[in-house]
Amino acid sequence: MLINLSKNYTTTISYTIEYINLPQTKILQEQPIKQIEVTVSGSGFKLLGASFSSKKIVFSLDKLIKKNKNDFYLLTSSHKEKIAKNMNSGLRLMAIEKDSIHFKLGTLAAKKVPVFVDANLTYKPGYGVEEIVLSQDSILISGPELQLSKISQLKTKNLKLQDVSEDLNVNLAIELPKDITGIKMNHDYVDVKILIDKFTEGSFEIPIKIIGVPNQLKLSTFPKKVKVIYKVGLKNYQKITQDLFEIVCDYNKTMQSQVTYLIPELKKRPELISSVRIVPQRIDFLIHK
C-alpha cells in the first residue's frame, strides 16, 4: 500500500468555494454554486491528504464580467494561478471542470407586505369566528430585489385547533416560502387574537332593485321582495339593519342567459355576517310595453 501511495496519480477532487470581495453596491440575488471539481495530479499520499482537507478555493468577485442588468459571470481560467496557490502543497492543478460561474446580482431593496393567519379551526356547534386581530397586519421585508419580487404576502405558521368555543390569544411565527433566501423581516412573530362568538340566524325582507331594463319597457316582479337569511354573532346581532343590504336583478343578464326569470344578487351586505342565503333564487317578471 505504501508503494502504491508513493506513486503519482491524476484524479478529480471537489473543493468548497469561498467568495470574497463582492462589490459594496451589489447583493447576491441567488446563492451561487458552493462546490467545484478540479482535476489534480500528485502522489497518492498528497491526494489522500487533500481528500480529508478542509481547505477552500477562494474566488474574488471584484472583477466580474457583466452579461446583462443582473447577470454576471466569472471565468475560472483567469483564476487558475490563484486556485493552485490555495490548494494543498504537492498537488498540481491540471484542469477546472467548470469554465465559468454565473451570478445574479442586484441591489438591496425593501417593501411592506401584508400578513395573514393560516388557521385551520373547527368550532363547537353554534360557534364561529367573529374577528381576527393581528398585532402587525403588515411587516417590512428587505433583501435581494429578485427574491422580494416573489413575495406579495406572508402567512403565519399553521394554527390547527378543534372544538373552539372561546377567544384565543396566540403568538405565531411568520414563515417565508421555502424557495426564498436572503430575506430579512423586521418582525419574526405576530400576536393573534381570535375572537369567538355564539352565532344566531337573522333575516330581513329586502326590496328588489331592477337594473338594465330598456327605457321602452316596464317590469313587474313577483315577488317584489326577497328574504335574506344570514348568520351573525350574538355580540353584533343588533348592529345588523335592513338598510345594510341591497338586492339587485340585472335584466341584461337574464337576456344574455336566455332564461325566463331574474336572478337576485346580493350587491351590498354588512361585513359582520356570514352564510347568506336569498329566498327565492328565481324572480318571475311581467313585461309591460
Tab-separated table of C-alpha atoms in Angstrom:
chain	number	residue	atom	x	y	z
A	1	MET	CA	0.000	0.000	0.000
A	2	LEU	CA	2.880	2.336	0.813
A	3	ILE	CA	4.398	1.698	-2.608
A	4	ASN	CA	1.080	2.472	-4.303
A	5	LEU	CA	0.577	5.672	-2.278
A	6	SER	CA	4.031	6.907	-3.279
A	7	LYS	CA	3.118	6.768	-6.985
A	8	ASN	CA	1.680	9.740	-8.902
A	9	TYR	CA	-1.998	9.809	-9.914
A	10	THR	CA	-4.398	12.141	-11.672
A	11	THR	CA	-7.895	12.411	-10.233
A	12	THR	CA	-10.814	14.780	-9.649
A	13	ILE	CA	-11.354	16.419	-6.263
A	14	SER	CA	-14.312	18.513	-5.123
A	15	TYR	CA	-13.479	21.721	-3.240
A	16	THR	CA	-15.725	24.055	-1.283
A	17	ILE	CA	-15.780	27.574	-2.755
A	18	GLU	CA	-15.422	30.756	-0.723
A	19	TYR	CA	-16.419	34.040	-2.378
A	20	ILE	CA	-14.819	37.313	-1.314
A	21	ASN	CA	-14.797	40.979	-2.367
A	22	LEU	CA	-18.403	41.282	-3.535
A	23	PRO	CA	-18.855	44.916	-4.672
A	24	GLN	CA	-20.350	47.002	-1.836
A	25	THR	CA	-23.194	48.273	-4.046
A	26	LYS	CA	-24.291	44.752	-5.017
A	27	ILE	CA	-26.015	41.849	-3.282
A	28	LEU	CA	-26.398	38.218	-4.326
A	29	GLN	CA	-29.916	37.635	-5.645
A	30	GLU	CA	-29.421	33.858	-5.625
A	31	GLN	CA	-26.797	31.664	-3.992
A	32	PRO	CA	-24.075	30.613	-6.494
A	33	ILE	CA	-22.599	27.108	-6.573
A	34	LYS	CA	-20.812	26.067	-3.371
A	35	GLN	CA	-18.643	23.242	-4.758
A	36	ILE	CA	-16.325	22.962	-7.743
A	37	GLU	CA	-14.452	19.998	-9.138
A	38	VAL	CA	-10.821	20.265	-10.243
A	39	THR	CA	-8.522	17.719	-11.851
A	40	VAL	CA	-5.258	17.437	-9.926
A	41	SER	CA	-2.076	15.412	-10.108
A	42	GLY	CA	0.094	14.272	-7.220
A	43	SER	CA	1.281	11.367	-5.152
A	44	GLY	CA	-1.190	9.056	-3.512
A	45	PHE	CA	-0.167	10.461	-0.129
A	46	LYS	CA	-0.908	14.040	-1.208
A	47	LEU	CA	-4.192	13.108	-2.861
A	48	LEU	CA	-5.290	11.165	0.210
A	49	GLY	CA	-4.483	14.175	2.393
A	50	ALA	CA	-6.357	16.508	0.056
A	51	SER	CA	-9.484	14.350	0.234
A	52	PHE	CA	-9.620	14.944	4.007
A	53	SER	CA	-8.508	18.583	3.850
A	54	SER	CA	-10.877	21.425	4.818
A	55	LYS	CA	-9.107	23.912	2.537
A	56	LYS	CA	-11.310	26.096	0.366
A	57	ILE	CA	-10.835	27.560	-3.082
A	58	VAL	CA	-11.217	31.340	-2.912
A	59	PHE	CA	-12.782	33.365	-5.723
A	60	SER	CA	-12.669	37.160	-5.680
A	61	LEU	CA	-15.755	38.849	-7.118
A	62	ASP	CA	-14.251	42.299	-7.635
A	63	LYS	CA	-13.806	41.790	-11.395
A	64	LEU	CA	-16.963	40.054	-12.558
A	65	ILE	CA	-17.930	40.177	-16.228
A	66	LYS	CA	-21.367	41.673	-16.883
A	67	LYS	CA	-23.735	39.741	-19.151
A	68	ASN	CA	-26.847	41.921	-18.696
A	69	LYS	CA	-28.524	44.000	-15.975
A	70	ASN	CA	-28.441	41.386	-13.206
A	71	ASP	CA	-26.422	38.522	-14.732
A	72	PHE	CA	-22.668	38.313	-14.239
A	73	TYR	CA	-20.090	35.576	-14.617
A	74	LEU	CA	-16.538	34.739	-13.607
A	75	LEU	CA	-14.083	32.863	-15.834
A	76	THR	CA	-12.400	30.220	-13.706
A	77	SER	CA	-9.441	30.057	-16.097
A	78	SER	CA	-8.449	33.610	-15.139
A	79	HIS	CA	-8.110	32.435	-11.526
A	80	LYS	CA	-6.125	29.298	-12.280
A	81	GLU	CA	-2.924	30.534	-10.637
A	82	LYS	CA	-4.783	31.697	-7.526
A	83	ILE	CA	-6.630	28.369	-7.312
A	84	ALA	CA	-3.358	26.467	-7.490
A	85	LYS	CA	-1.933	28.511	-4.602
A	86	ASN	CA	-4.992	27.760	-2.477
A	87	MET	CA	-4.622	24.005	-2.969
A	88	ASN	CA	-2.663	21.615	-0.768
A	89	SER	CA	1.075	21.715	-1.356
A	90	GLY	CA	2.427	18.956	-3.532
A	91	LEU	CA	-0.606	18.924	-5.821
A	92	ARG	CA	-0.552	20.129	-9.406
A	93	LEU	CA	-3.673	21.701	-10.924
A	94	MET	CA	-4.453	20.104	-14.282
A	95	ALA	CA	-7.936	21.438	-15.131
A	96	ILE	CA	-11.015	23.136	-13.720
A	97	GLU	CA	-14.218	21.292	-14.581
A	98	LYS	CA	-16.398	24.434	-14.911
A	99	ASP	CA	-15.145	27.137	-17.261
A	100	SER	CA	-17.371	29.797	-15.662
A	101	ILE	CA	-19.508	30.503	-12.582
A	102	HIS	CA	-22.676	32.557	-13.004
A	103	PHE	CA	-24.068	35.098	-10.534
A	104	LYS	CA	-27.300	37.059	-10.225
A	105	LEU	CA	-26.568	40.393	-8.584
A	106	GLY	CA	-28.829	43.257	-7.611
A	107	THR	CA	-29.242	45.967	-5.026
A	108	LEU	CA	-30.718	45.702	-1.548
A	109	ALA	CA	-34.403	46.622	-1.526
A	110	ALA	CA	-37.271	46.703	0.979
A	111	LYS	CA	-41.071	46.684	0.901
A	112	LYS	CA	-44.108	46.168	3.100
A	113	VAL	CA	-46.252	43.051	2.660
A	114	PRO	CA	-49.492	42.011	4.379
A	115	VAL	CA	-49.534	39.162	6.906
A	116	PHE	CA	-52.361	36.607	7.047
A	117	VAL	CA	-53.170	33.999	9.663
A	118	ASP	CA	-53.009	30.437	8.387
A	119	ALA	CA	-55.658	28.852	10.614
A	120	ASN	CA	-57.493	25.563	10.404
A	121	LEU	CA	-60.125	25.766	13.139
A	122	THR	CA	-63.258	23.776	13.841
A	123	TYR	CA	-65.855	25.083	16.268
A	124	LYS	CA	-68.336	23.684	18.700
A	125	PRO	CA	-71.901	23.688	17.282
A	126	GLY	CA	-73.316	27.212	17.154
A	127	TYR	CA	-69.928	28.940	17.485
A	128	GLY	CA	-67.727	30.661	14.920
A	129	VAL	CA	-65.061	33.308	14.450
A	130	GLU	CA	-66.185	36.906	14.973
A	131	GLU	CA	-62.918	38.667	14.156
A	132	ILE	CA	-59.189	38.012	13.818
A	133	VAL	CA	-56.931	40.810	15.075
A	134	LEU	CA	-53.157	40.884	14.420
A	135	SER	CA	-50.626	42.985	16.298
A	136	GLN	CA	-48.976	43.559	12.898
A	137	ASP	CA	-51.156	43.297	9.789
A	138	SER	CA	-48.094	44.011	7.618
A	139	ILE	CA	-44.331	43.815	8.056
A	140	LEU	CA	-41.245	45.264	6.379
A	141	ILE	CA	-39.051	42.809	4.500
A	142	SER	CA	-35.675	43.514	2.905
A	143	GLY	CA	-33.264	41.617	0.705
A	144	PRO	CA	-32.351	40.993	-2.936
A	145	GLU	CA	-34.755	42.534	-5.463
A	146	LEU	CA	-35.285	39.217	-7.271
A	147	GLN	CA	-36.315	37.455	-4.062
A	148	LEU	CA	-38.551	40.343	-2.946
A	149	SER	CA	-40.434	40.258	-6.257
A	150	LYS	CA	-41.578	36.698	-5.442
A	151	ILE	CA	-43.324	37.781	-2.236
A	152	SER	CA	-46.722	39.517	-2.302
A	153	GLN	CA	-47.881	38.384	1.142
A	154	LEU	CA	-46.751	36.246	4.073
A	155	LYS	CA	-48.562	33.729	6.233
A	156	THR	CA	-48.116	32.659	9.828
A	157	LYS	CA	-47.290	29.150	10.923
A	158	ASN	CA	-50.412	26.983	10.630
A	159	LEU	CA	-52.700	27.037	13.662
A	160	LYS	CA	-54.836	23.900	13.925
A	161	LEU	CA	-57.433	23.562	16.718
A	162	GLN	CA	-60.686	21.665	17.185
A	163	ASP	CA	-63.935	22.337	19.092
A	164	VAL	CA	-63.170	26.020	19.645
A	165	SER	CA	-65.726	27.994	21.683
A	166	GLU	CA	-63.635	30.648	23.478
A	167	ASP	CA	-61.446	33.585	22.446
A	168	LEU	CA	-57.844	32.712	21.587
A	169	ASN	CA	-54.601	34.650	22.097
A	170	VAL	CA	-51.608	33.097	20.354
A	171	ASN	CA	-48.128	34.099	19.223
A	172	LEU	CA	-47.382	32.746	15.745
A	173	ALA	CA	-44.168	32.721	13.743
A	174	ILE	CA	-44.244	34.408	10.330
A	175	GLU	CA	-42.970	31.977	7.704
A	176	LEU	CA	-41.103	32.668	4.475
A	177	PRO	CA	-41.755	30.450	1.432
A	178	LYS	CA	-39.280	27.578	1.268
A	179	ASP	CA	-37.803	28.674	-2.080
A	180	ILE	CA	-36.976	32.195	-0.801
A	181	THR	CA	-33.482	33.024	0.506
A	182	GLY	CA	-31.664	36.099	1.798
A	183	ILE	CA	-34.765	37.878	3.141
A	184	LYS	CA	-34.866	39.673	6.496
A	185	MET	CA	-38.081	40.606	8.322
A	186	ASN	CA	-38.498	43.380	10.892
A	187	HIS	CA	-40.863	41.054	12.821
A	188	ASP	CA	-40.484	37.279	13.103
A	189	TYR	CA	-43.643	36.734	15.152
A	190	VAL	CA	-47.116	38.235	15.334
A	191	ASP	CA	-49.618	38.260	18.202
A	192	VAL	CA	-53.000	36.980	17.043
A	193	LYS	CA	-56.302	37.483	18.834
A	194	ILE	CA	-59.129	35.314	17.532
A	195	LEU	CA	-62.495	36.455	18.862
A	196	ILE	CA	-65.106	33.702	19.074
A	197	ASP	CA	-68.846	34.276	19.381
A	198	LYS	CA	-72.006	32.210	19.500
A	199	PHE	CA	-73.832	32.607	16.202
A	200	THR	CA	-77.525	33.056	15.600
A	201	GLU	CA	-79.658	33.390	12.496
A	202	GLY	CA	-81.367	36.570	11.342
A	203	SER	CA	-83.418	37.587	8.311
A	204	PHE	CA	-84.911	40.604	6.516
A	205	GLU	CA	-87.349	41.160	3.678
A	206	ILE	CA	-85.393	43.247	1.157
A	207	PRO	CA	-86.940	45.092	-1.830
A	208	ILE	CA	-85.594	44.106	-5.252
A	209	LYS	CA	-83.842	46.723	-7.376
A	210	ILE	CA	-84.126	46.106	-11.146
A	211	ILE	CA	-81.367	47.388	-13.463
A	212	GLY	CA	-80.588	47.052	-17.170
A	213	VAL	CA	-84.181	47.480	-18.366
A	214	PRO	CA	-84.588	49.374	-21.689
A	215	ASN	CA	-86.459	52.690	-21.403
A	216	GLN	CA	-89.384	51.463	-23.536
A	217	LEU	CA	-90.084	48.541	-21.176
A	218	LYS	CA	-91.589	48.314	-17.720
A	219	LEU	CA	-91.194	45.282	-15.499
A	220	SER	CA	-93.273	43.960	-12.652
A	221	THR	CA	-91.669	41.295	-10.454
A	222	PHE	CA	-93.262	38.505	-8.459
A	223	PRO	CA	-92.410	38.752	-5.600
A	224	LYS	CA	-91.262	42.334	-5.133
A	225	LYS	CA	-89.122	41.433	-2.130
A	226	VAL	CA	-86.804	38.559	-1.240
A	227	LYS	CA	-85.868	37.131	2.114
A	228	VAL	CA	-82.198	37.422	3.101
A	229	ILE	CA	-81.218	34.854	5.754
A	230	TYR	CA	-77.825	35.272	7.418
A	231	LYS	CA	-75.729	34.201	10.395
A	232	VAL	CA	-74.207	36.703	12.803
A	233	GLY	CA	-72.527	36.631	16.206
A	234	LEU	CA	-74.732	37.474	19.171
A	235	LYS	CA	-72.481	40.428	20.036
A	236	ASN	CA	-73.217	42.016	16.660
A	237	TYR	CA	-76.844	40.985	16.203
A	238	GLN	CA	-78.243	44.440	16.994
A	239	LYS	CA	-75.800	46.097	14.573
A	240	ILE	CA	-77.370	44.442	11.530
A	241	THR	CA	-80.112	46.556	9.938
A	242	GLN	CA	-82.150	46.207	6.768
A	243	ASP	CA	-80.562	49.210	5.034
A	244	LEU	CA	-77.177	47.438	5.048
A	245	PHE	CA	-78.422	45.046	2.345
A	246	GLU	CA	-79.068	45.645	-1.349
A	247	ILE	CA	-80.569	43.097	-3.743
A	248	VAL	CA	-80.256	43.688	-7.492
A	249	CYS	CA	-81.687	41.858	-10.518
A	250	ASP	CA	-79.975	42.606	-13.841
A	251	TYR	CA	-82.364	42.287	-16.814
A	252	ASN	CA	-79.430	42.254	-19.269
A	253	LYS	CA	-78.017	39.106	-17.633
A	254	THR	CA	-81.386	37.409	-17.973
A	255	MET	CA	-81.452	38.192	-21.701
A	256	GLN	CA	-77.868	37.028	-22.186
A	257	SER	CA	-78.540	33.771	-20.336
A	258	GLN	CA	-81.773	33.264	-22.289
A	259	VAL	CA	-83.777	32.344	-19.197
A	260	THR	CA	-87.322	33.388	-18.308
A	261	TYR	CA	-86.641	34.651	-14.811
A	262	LEU	CA	-84.494	37.191	-12.962
A	263	ILE	CA	-81.670	36.133	-10.638
A	264	PRO	CA	-81.366	38.158	-7.394
A	265	GLU	CA	-77.804	39.145	-6.486
A	266	LEU	CA	-76.533	40.469	-3.167
A	267	LYS	CA	-74.735	43.704	-4.100
A	268	LYS	CA	-74.324	45.105	-0.591
A	269	ARG	CA	-74.029	43.341	2.747
A	270	PRO	CA	-72.542	44.052	6.197
A	271	GLU	CA	-69.104	42.565	6.851
A	272	LEU	CA	-70.186	41.135	10.211
A	273	ILE	CA	-72.459	38.464	8.745
A	274	SER	CA	-71.795	35.069	7.171
A	275	SER	CA	-73.616	32.219	5.400
A	276	VAL	CA	-76.017	34.438	3.466
A	277	ARG	CA	-78.955	32.890	1.588
A	278	ILE	CA	-81.534	34.541	-0.665
A	279	VAL	CA	-85.058	33.102	-0.887
A	280	PRO	CA	-86.357	32.701	-3.565
A	281	GLN	CA	-83.439	32.469	-6.002
A	282	ARG	CA	-85.626	32.981	-9.088
A	283	ILE	CA	-87.838	36.017	-9.623
A	284	ASP	CA	-90.707	35.885	-12.122
A	285	PHE	CA	-91.446	39.041	-14.078
A	286	LEU	CA	-94.014	40.523	-16.386
A	287	ILE	CA	-93.163	42.976	-19.178
A	288	HIS	CA	-95.403	45.993	-19.796
A	289	LYS	CA	-94.760	47.501	-23.242
